[in-house]
Coordinates of C-alpha atoms in Angstrom, one line a residue:
M16 CA -51.1 -10.1 -61.2
R17 CA -54.8 -10.2 -62.3
K18 CA -53.8 -9.9 -66.0
L19 CA -51.3 -12.8 -65.5
F20 CA -54.1 -15.0 -64.2
Q21 CA -56.4 -14.0 -67.1
D22 CA -53.8 -14.9 -69.6
I23 CA -53.2 -18.3 -68.0
K24 CA -57.0 -19.0 -67.9
A25 CA -57.4 -18.0 -71.5
D26 CA -54.5 -20.2 -72.6
L27 CA -55.8 -23.2 -70.6
K28 CA -59.3 -22.8 -72.0
F29 CA -57.9 -22.9 -75.5
K30 CA -56.1 -26.2 -74.6
T31 CA -59.1 -27.7 -72.9
A32 CA -61.8 -27.2 -75.6
G33 CA -64.1 -30.2 -75.7
P34 CA -64.6 -32.6 -78.6
G35 CA -66.4 -31.0 -81.5
Q36 CA -65.7 -27.5 -80.2
K37 CA -63.8 -25.1 -82.3
L38 CA -60.3 -24.2 -80.9
T39 CA -59.9 -20.5 -80.7
E40 CA -56.7 -18.7 -79.9
P41 CA -56.9 -16.3 -76.9
P42 CA -56.9 -12.7 -77.9
R43 CA -53.4 -11.4 -78.2
E44 CA -51.8 -8.2 -79.3
R45 CA -51.4 -8.0 -83.1
A46 CA -47.9 -8.0 -84.3
P47 CA -47.0 -5.4 -86.9
K48 CA -47.6 -6.7 -90.5
E49 CA -44.3 -7.6 -92.1
K50 CA -43.7 -6.7 -95.7
S51 CA -42.1 -10.1 -96.5
K52 CA -44.2 -13.0 -97.7
A53 CA -46.1 -14.7 -94.8
V54 CA -45.3 -18.3 -94.0
T55 CA -48.3 -20.5 -93.8
P56 CA -48.3 -22.2 -90.3
K57 CA -48.7 -25.9 -90.0
P58 CA -52.0 -27.0 -88.6
R59 CA -51.8 -27.4 -84.8
Q60 CA -52.7 -30.8 -83.4
G61 CA -55.4 -30.8 -80.6
P62 CA -54.6 -32.1 -77.1
T63 CA -55.5 -35.7 -76.1
D64 CA -58.3 -36.4 -73.7
E65 CA -55.8 -37.1 -70.9
A66 CA -54.1 -33.7 -71.4
Q67 CA -57.4 -31.9 -71.4
M68 CA -58.4 -33.5 -68.1
A69 CA -55.0 -32.6 -66.5
A70 CA -55.2 -29.0 -67.7
A71 CA -58.7 -28.6 -66.3
A72 CA -57.6 -29.9 -62.9
A73 CA -54.6 -27.6 -62.9
L74 CA -56.9 -24.6 -63.7
A75 CA -59.2 -25.5 -60.8
R76 CA -56.3 -25.7 -58.4
L77 CA -55.0 -22.4 -59.6
E78 CA -58.3 -20.6 -59.1
Q79 CA -58.8 -22.0 -55.6
K80 CA -55.2 -21.5 -54.3
P81 CA -54.9 -18.5 -51.9
K82 CA -52.3 -15.8 -52.5
P83 CA -49.0 -16.8 -50.8
W84 CA -47.9 -14.9 -47.7
L85 CA -44.5 -13.4 -47.9
P86 CA -42.8 -13.1 -44.5
S87 CA -41.3 -9.7 -43.4
S88 CA -37.6 -9.4 -42.4
Q89 CA -38.7 -9.4 -38.7
D90 CA -40.7 -12.5 -39.2
A91 CA -37.8 -14.2 -40.8
I92 CA -35.5 -13.3 -37.8
K93 CA -38.1 -14.5 -35.3
N94 CA -38.4 -17.8 -37.2
Q95 CA -34.6 -18.2 -37.2
V96 CA -34.3 -17.5 -33.5
K97 CA -37.1 -19.9 -32.8
K98 CA -35.4 -22.6 -34.8
E99 CA -32.1 -22.0 -32.9
L100 CA -33.9 -22.1 -29.5
L101 CA -35.6 -25.3 -30.4
A102 CA -32.3 -26.8 -31.6
E103 CA -30.6 -25.8 -28.3
A104 CA -33.5 -27.2 -26.3
A105 CA -33.2 -30.5 -28.2
A106 CA -29.5 -30.6 -27.7
S107 CA -29.8 -29.8 -24.0
E108 CA -32.1 -32.8 -23.5
R109 CA -29.4 -35.0 -24.9
G110 CA -26.9 -33.4 -22.5
L111 CA -25.0 -31.6 -25.3
S112 CA -24.8 -27.9 -26.3
A113 CA -26.2 -27.0 -29.7
D114 CA -22.8 -26.7 -31.2
H115 CA -21.1 -29.6 -29.3
K116 CA -19.0 -32.0 -31.3
D117 CA -17.3 -35.2 -30.5
P118 CA -13.8 -34.3 -29.3
V119 CA -12.0 -36.6 -31.7
S120 CA -14.0 -35.5 -34.7
A121 CA -13.7 -31.9 -33.7
I122 CA -9.9 -32.1 -33.5
E123 CA -9.8 -33.9 -36.9
E124 CA -12.0 -31.2 -38.4
E125 CA -10.0 -28.4 -36.9
T126 CA -6.6 -29.8 -38.0
G127 CA -7.6 -31.1 -41.4
G128 CA -5.2 -29.9 -44.0
L129 CA -2.8 -28.3 -41.5
S130 CA 1.0 -28.9 -41.6
V131 CA 0.9 -29.9 -37.9
S132 CA -2.1 -30.6 -35.7
G133 CA -1.0 -28.2 -33.0
V134 CA 1.7 -27.4 -30.4
Y135 CA 2.3 -30.2 -27.9
F136 CA 4.3 -30.5 -24.6
I137 CA 5.7 -33.3 -22.5
C138 CA 4.8 -33.2 -18.8
P139 CA 7.9 -33.7 -16.7
L140 CA 5.9 -35.5 -13.9
T141 CA 3.9 -38.0 -16.0
G142 CA 5.8 -38.1 -19.3
A143 CA 2.5 -37.7 -21.1
T144 CA 2.3 -35.7 -24.4
I145 CA -0.4 -33.0 -24.1
R146 CA -1.9 -30.3 -26.2
K147 CA -1.0 -26.7 -25.5
D148 CA -4.5 -25.8 -24.3
K149 CA -4.5 -28.8 -21.9
K150 CA -1.0 -28.2 -20.5
E151 CA -1.8 -26.1 -17.4
A152 CA -4.7 -28.3 -16.2
H153 CA -2.6 -31.5 -16.7
I154 CA 0.4 -30.2 -14.7
K155 CA -1.9 -29.0 -11.9
E156 CA -3.5 -32.4 -11.7
A157 CA -0.2 -34.1 -11.7
I158 CA 1.2 -32.0 -8.9
L159 CA -1.9 -32.6 -6.8
L160 CA -1.6 -36.3 -7.3
H161 CA 2.1 -36.2 -6.4
S162 CA 1.1 -34.8 -2.9
S163 CA 0.1 -38.3 -1.8
K164 CA 3.7 -39.5 -2.4
D165 CA 5.7 -36.5 -1.3
P166 CA 3.5 -33.8 0.3
V167 CA 6.5 -31.5 1.0
A168 CA 7.8 -31.6 -2.6
A169 CA 4.2 -31.2 -4.0
S170 CA 3.5 -28.1 -1.9
I171 CA 6.8 -26.5 -3.0
M172 CA 5.8 -27.2 -6.6
E173 CA 2.4 -25.6 -6.0
I174 CA 4.0 -22.5 -4.5
H175 CA 6.3 -22.0 -7.5
T176 CA 3.9 -23.2 -10.3
F177 CA 0.4 -22.1 -9.3
N178 CA 1.3 -18.5 -8.4
R179 CA 1.9 -16.2 -11.4
D180 CA 3.4 -13.2 -9.8
R181 CA 7.1 -14.2 -9.5
E182 CA 8.0 -11.2 -7.3
K183 CA 5.3 -12.1 -4.8
V184 CA 6.5 -15.7 -4.8
K185 CA 10.1 -14.6 -4.2
L186 CA 9.0 -12.4 -1.3
G187 CA 6.8 -15.1 0.3
V188 CA 9.4 -17.8 -0.1
E189 CA 12.1 -15.6 1.5
T190 CA 9.8 -14.9 4.4
I191 CA 9.1 -18.6 5.0
A192 CA 12.8 -19.3 4.8
K193 CA 13.3 -16.7 7.6
Y194 CA 10.8 -18.4 9.8
L195 CA 12.7 -21.7 9.3
D196 CA 16.1 -20.1 9.9
N197 CA 15.0 -18.8 13.2
I198 CA 13.8 -22.2 14.3
H199 CA 17.0 -23.9 13.2
L200 CA 19.2 -21.3 14.8
H201 CA 17.1 -21.0 18.1
P202 CA 15.4 -24.4 18.6
E203 CA 15.2 -23.8 22.4
E204 CA 13.1 -20.6 22.0
E205 CA 9.4 -21.3 21.9
K206 CA 8.5 -18.0 20.3
Y207 CA 10.2 -19.0 17.0
R208 CA 8.1 -22.2 16.9
K209 CA 4.9 -20.2 16.7
I210 CA 3.6 -18.2 13.7
K211 CA 0.6 -16.0 14.2
L212 CA -1.7 -16.3 11.2
Q213 CA -3.2 -12.8 11.6
N214 CA 0.3 -11.3 11.6
K215 CA 0.4 -8.5 9.0
V216 CA 3.6 -9.9 7.3
F217 CA 2.0 -13.4 7.2
Q218 CA -1.2 -12.1 5.8
E219 CA 0.4 -10.0 3.1
R220 CA 3.3 -12.2 2.0
I221 CA 2.4 -15.8 2.7
N222 CA -1.4 -16.3 3.1
P223 CA -2.2 -15.3 -0.6
L224 CA 0.3 -17.9 -2.0
E225 CA -1.4 -21.1 -3.2
G226 CA 0.3 -24.1 -1.6
A227 CA 1.9 -22.2 1.3
H228 CA -0.5 -23.6 4.0
K229 CA 0.1 -27.1 2.6
F230 CA 3.9 -26.6 3.0
F231 CA 3.6 -25.6 6.6
E232 CA 1.5 -28.6 7.4
A233 CA 3.7 -31.0 5.4
I234 CA 6.9 -30.0 7.3
G235 CA 5.4 -30.4 10.8
F236 CA 3.3 -27.4 11.7
E237 CA -0.3 -27.6 12.9
K238 CA -2.9 -25.0 13.5
A239 CA -3.8 -24.2 17.1
A240 CA -6.0 -21.6 18.8
L241 CA -3.9 -20.0 21.6
P242 CA -5.2 -17.7 24.3
I243 CA -4.3 -14.0 24.2
P244 CA -2.6 -12.9 27.5
G245 CA -4.9 -10.9 29.7
Q246 CA -7.9 -11.6 27.4
E247 CA -10.6 -14.3 27.1
T248 CA -10.2 -14.6 23.4
T249 CA -7.8 -16.7 21.3
E250 CA -5.7 -16.3 18.1
E251 CA -4.9 -18.9 15.5
Y252 CA -1.2 -19.9 15.1
Y253 CA 0.9 -22.4 13.3
V254 CA 2.8 -24.3 15.9
L255 CA 5.7 -26.7 15.2
K256 CA 5.1 -30.2 16.5
E257 CA 7.5 -31.6 19.1
E258 CA 8.6 -34.4 16.9
A259 CA 9.7 -31.9 14.2
L260 CA 12.2 -30.4 16.6
T261 CA 14.2 -33.7 16.5
K262 CA 14.6 -33.3 12.7
L263 CA 16.1 -29.8 12.4
Q264 CA 18.3 -30.9 9.5
D265 CA 15.1 -31.8 7.6
L266 CA 13.8 -28.3 8.2
K267 CA 17.0 -26.9 6.8
N268 CA 16.8 -29.1 3.7
Y269 CA 13.1 -28.1 3.1
K270 CA 14.1 -24.5 3.3
E271 CA 16.9 -24.9 0.7
K272 CA 14.6 -26.8 -1.6
L273 CA 12.0 -24.1 -1.3
L274 CA 14.5 -21.4 -2.2
S275 CA 16.0 -23.2 -5.1
S276 CA 12.9 -24.7 -6.8
E277 CA 11.5 -23.4 -10.0
P278 CA 8.0 -23.7 -11.6
V279 CA 7.2 -27.0 -13.1
K280 CA 7.3 -26.4 -16.9
A281 CA 6.3 -28.8 -19.6
Q282 CA 8.9 -29.4 -22.3
L283 CA 8.0 -28.4 -25.8
D284 CA 7.6 -31.5 -27.9
R285 CA 9.6 -31.1 -31.2
Q286 CA 7.2 -33.5 -32.9
L287 CA 10.0 -34.7 -35.2
C288 CA 8.7 -35.9 -38.5
V289 CA 10.4 -37.1 -41.7
F290 CA 8.8 -36.7 -45.1
K291 CA 9.5 -38.1 -48.5
P292 CA 10.7 -35.6 -51.1
S293 CA 7.9 -33.3 -52.1
P294 CA 7.4 -30.2 -54.1
Q295 CA 5.0 -28.9 -51.4
A296 CA 7.8 -28.7 -48.8
A297 CA 7.7 -24.9 -48.8
Q298 CA 3.9 -24.7 -48.2
F299 CA 2.7 -24.3 -44.7
E300 CA -0.7 -24.2 -43.1
L301 CA -0.4 -23.5 -39.3
P302 CA -2.9 -23.7 -36.5
H303 CA -3.7 -20.8 -34.2
D304 CA -1.4 -22.3 -31.5
F305 CA 1.6 -20.9 -33.3
Y306 CA 0.5 -17.3 -32.9
N307 CA 0.9 -15.1 -29.9
L308 CA -2.4 -13.5 -30.7
T309 CA -6.1 -14.1 -30.1
I310 CA -8.4 -14.9 -33.1
E311 CA -9.6 -11.3 -33.0
E312 CA -6.1 -10.0 -33.2
L313 CA -5.3 -12.4 -36.0
K314 CA -8.2 -10.9 -38.0
R315 CA -6.9 -7.5 -37.3
E316 CA -3.4 -8.5 -38.6
Q317 CA -5.1 -9.7 -41.8
R318 CA -6.7 -6.4 -42.3
L319 CA -3.3 -4.7 -41.7
R320 CA -1.8 -6.8 -44.5
T321 CA -4.3 -5.5 -46.9
E322 CA -3.0 -2.0 -46.1
A323 CA 0.6 -3.0 -46.8
V324 CA 0.6 -1.5 -50.3
E325 CA -0.5 1.9 -49.0
K326 CA 2.2 1.7 -46.2
A327 CA 4.9 0.8 -48.7
S328 CA 4.2 3.9 -50.6
M329 CA 4.6 6.1 -47.5
L330 CA 7.9 7.6 -46.5
R331 CA 8.7 5.9 -43.2
T332 CA 11.5 6.8 -40.7
K333 CA 13.9 4.2 -39.4
A334 CA 12.2 4.3 -36.0
M335 CA 8.9 3.4 -37.7
R336 CA 10.4 0.5 -39.6
E337 CA 12.1 -0.8 -36.4
K338 CA 8.8 -0.6 -34.5
E339 CA 7.0 -2.6 -37.2
E340 CA 9.8 -5.2 -37.1
Q341 CA 9.5 -5.5 -33.4
R342 CA 5.8 -6.0 -33.6
E343 CA 6.2 -8.7 -36.2
M344 CA 8.8 -10.5 -34.0
R345 CA 6.4 -10.6 -31.0
K346 CA 3.5 -11.9 -33.1
Y347 CA 4.6 -15.5 -33.0
N348 CA 5.2 -17.9 -30.1
Y349 CA 6.4 -20.9 -32.1
T350 CA 7.8 -21.8 -35.5
L351 CA 7.6 -24.9 -37.7
L352 CA 10.9 -25.5 -39.4
R353 CA 11.7 -28.0 -42.2
V354 CA 15.2 -29.0 -43.4
R355 CA 15.6 -30.4 -46.9
L356 CA 18.4 -33.0 -46.8
P357 CA 20.7 -33.8 -49.8
D358 CA 18.6 -36.9 -50.7
G359 CA 15.4 -34.8 -50.8
Y360 CA 14.0 -36.1 -47.6
I361 CA 12.5 -33.5 -45.3
L362 CA 13.1 -33.2 -41.5
Q363 CA 10.5 -31.2 -39.6
G364 CA 10.3 -29.9 -36.0
T365 CA 8.5 -27.4 -33.8
F366 CA 10.5 -24.7 -31.9
Y367 CA 9.9 -21.6 -29.8
A368 CA 10.1 -18.5 -31.9
R369 CA 12.7 -17.0 -29.5
E370 CA 15.0 -20.0 -29.3
P371 CA 18.5 -19.6 -30.8
V372 CA 19.5 -21.1 -34.1
S373 CA 21.9 -23.5 -32.2
V374 CA 18.9 -25.6 -31.1
L375 CA 18.1 -26.3 -34.7
Y376 CA 21.6 -27.4 -35.4
K377 CA 21.4 -29.7 -32.4
F378 CA 18.0 -31.0 -33.5
V379 CA 19.3 -31.9 -37.0
R380 CA 22.6 -33.3 -35.7
E381 CA 20.8 -35.7 -33.4
A382 CA 18.8 -37.1 -36.3
L383 CA 21.9 -37.9 -38.4
Q384 CA 23.8 -41.2 -38.7
D385 CA 27.1 -39.4 -38.9
D386 CA 26.5 -36.8 -36.2
W387 CA 30.2 -35.9 -36.0
M388 CA 30.3 -34.5 -39.6
P389 CA 30.1 -30.7 -39.9
F390 CA 27.2 -29.2 -41.9
D391 CA 25.6 -25.9 -42.8
L392 CA 22.0 -24.8 -42.8
L393 CA 20.8 -22.3 -45.5
A394 CA 17.8 -20.1 -44.9
P395 CA 15.4 -19.3 -47.7
G396 CA 17.4 -17.3 -50.3
G397 CA 20.5 -19.4 -49.7
I398 CA 21.7 -17.4 -46.7
K399 CA 24.0 -19.4 -44.4
L400 CA 23.0 -19.4 -40.8
T401 CA 26.4 -18.6 -39.2
D402 CA 25.4 -16.8 -36.0
E403 CA 23.9 -19.6 -33.9
N404 CA 23.1 -17.2 -31.1
L405 CA 20.4 -15.4 -33.0
A406 CA 16.8 -16.3 -32.3
F407 CA 14.6 -17.6 -35.1
N408 CA 12.4 -14.5 -35.1
E409 CA 15.5 -12.4 -35.5
C410 CA 16.4 -14.4 -38.6
G411 CA 13.0 -14.2 -40.2
L412 CA 12.4 -17.9 -39.6
V413 CA 8.9 -17.5 -38.1
P414 CA 6.2 -18.8 -38.1
S415 CA 7.6 -21.3 -40.6
A416 CA 10.5 -21.8 -43.0
L417 CA 12.1 -24.4 -45.3
L418 CA 15.9 -24.6 -44.9
T419 CA 18.5 -26.4 -46.9
F420 CA 21.1 -28.8 -45.5
T421 CA 24.6 -29.0 -46.9
W422 CA 27.6 -30.9 -45.8
D423 CA 30.8 -29.0 -45.1
A424 CA 32.5 -28.7 -48.5
A425 CA 36.0 -29.3 -47.3
V426 CA 35.1 -32.4 -45.3
M427 CA 33.1 -33.8 -48.3
A428 CA 36.1 -33.2 -50.6
D429 CA 38.4 -35.2 -48.3
I430 CA 35.9 -38.0 -48.0
K431 CA 35.5 -38.1 -51.8
A432 CA 39.2 -38.1 -52.3
S433 CA 39.6 -41.1 -49.9
G434 CA 37.0 -43.1 -51.8
E435 CA 34.8 -43.5 -48.7
E436 CA 31.8 -41.5 -49.9
K437 CA 28.6 -42.9 -48.4
K438 CA 25.4 -43.3 -50.3
G439 CA 21.9 -43.3 -49.0
S440 CA 20.0 -41.1 -46.6
P441 CA 22.1 -39.4 -43.8
L442 CA 19.2 -39.9 -41.4
K443 CA 19.2 -42.6 -38.7
P444 CA 17.2 -45.8 -39.6
K445 CA 14.7 -45.2 -36.8
H446 CA 13.6 -42.0 -38.5
L447 CA 13.5 -43.5 -42.0
S448 CA 11.3 -46.3 -40.7
A449 CA 8.6 -43.8 -39.8
V450 CA 8.8 -41.7 -43.0
Q451 CA 5.6 -40.0 -44.0
I452 CA 4.1 -38.5 -47.2
L453 CA 3.7 -34.7 -47.1
S454 CA 0.2 -33.9 -48.2

């Protein structure tokens, strides 16, 4: 380093020689003498006054400047952590987390370049279209709001929808039905109109069920502390109100509805889209919603794909191959399917991976003008989908696929022979009016 500074100073002194002073070259290592004839160098022109002053100032700054401090790796980490903490503190003051983004811009950024923005559902109670990750919260809110209109129906929906364990729900519902049967069959017996809350059966089968207490209160029960015979203490009971005894048929109807109800489930939104003819029809970019895996599991699957070459070279048994096929089939929850029509237009929809092929035929048929005409769907490779009972994941149509639509050959021959062959797109006008460009 010292030698570098000396060379710079020597070079600058040469450039900054004052007027009348002889310019001398700084000492340099002599180059070996060449045998060839030397070329006489052109005389070097001296620097201007302005250049001499600028060089002198640069030399002064160079001699006064301290040696720069190079941070260690620990110092760099501390500085980075400090910056992140300061950023989080500043964001916290604004009421936002350090990595918070506007919901709309976040969704646009997340879904940019994807074939579909996500998986959506239609709430049966509100008719609203909701994203997959918002589905459960929306349904729960809708049920709770419905309780102001019909508390009995809302409580039944809570019992069947909010409790995950179907066996426990079945056992609890059957126990409640038994209580109501006893009241309906023996309305004159007071013991059947009282249910002790600390009863072991009640505590184990009914008390844990979300919505069960709301159901008892909605059909006419009220809580009461009743004295224990021979003791000064009391026990808590559900007691049927007197006016409810005059509506025994209602109690029977409530019981039947409780037994026959199912969980409230949102319907999968097919997100029907029609695209103009495009060479990119077979290219798909799907969001994580389509996978039955976490992000960590998806990364693991990607690592497994890199090992596919090694696995292909191994001798695998039939059982090993079937096990891998089963794992592949369980990997996807949904599939995005496109159907190329004879005019090149593309019909797209979202489906469950385990739905049968028949729902795709129905989906396509409902989009056609002549929905009575028979047609076939060809999977990639030109394989005709003849068994409509097979699931999409059993046909290799997950998580996405481009299929080809063909009219039934015999029917088309008859139409052509009769001279009634129609031209134009087979799709209904309402779908063509909303056609999009596949990007």
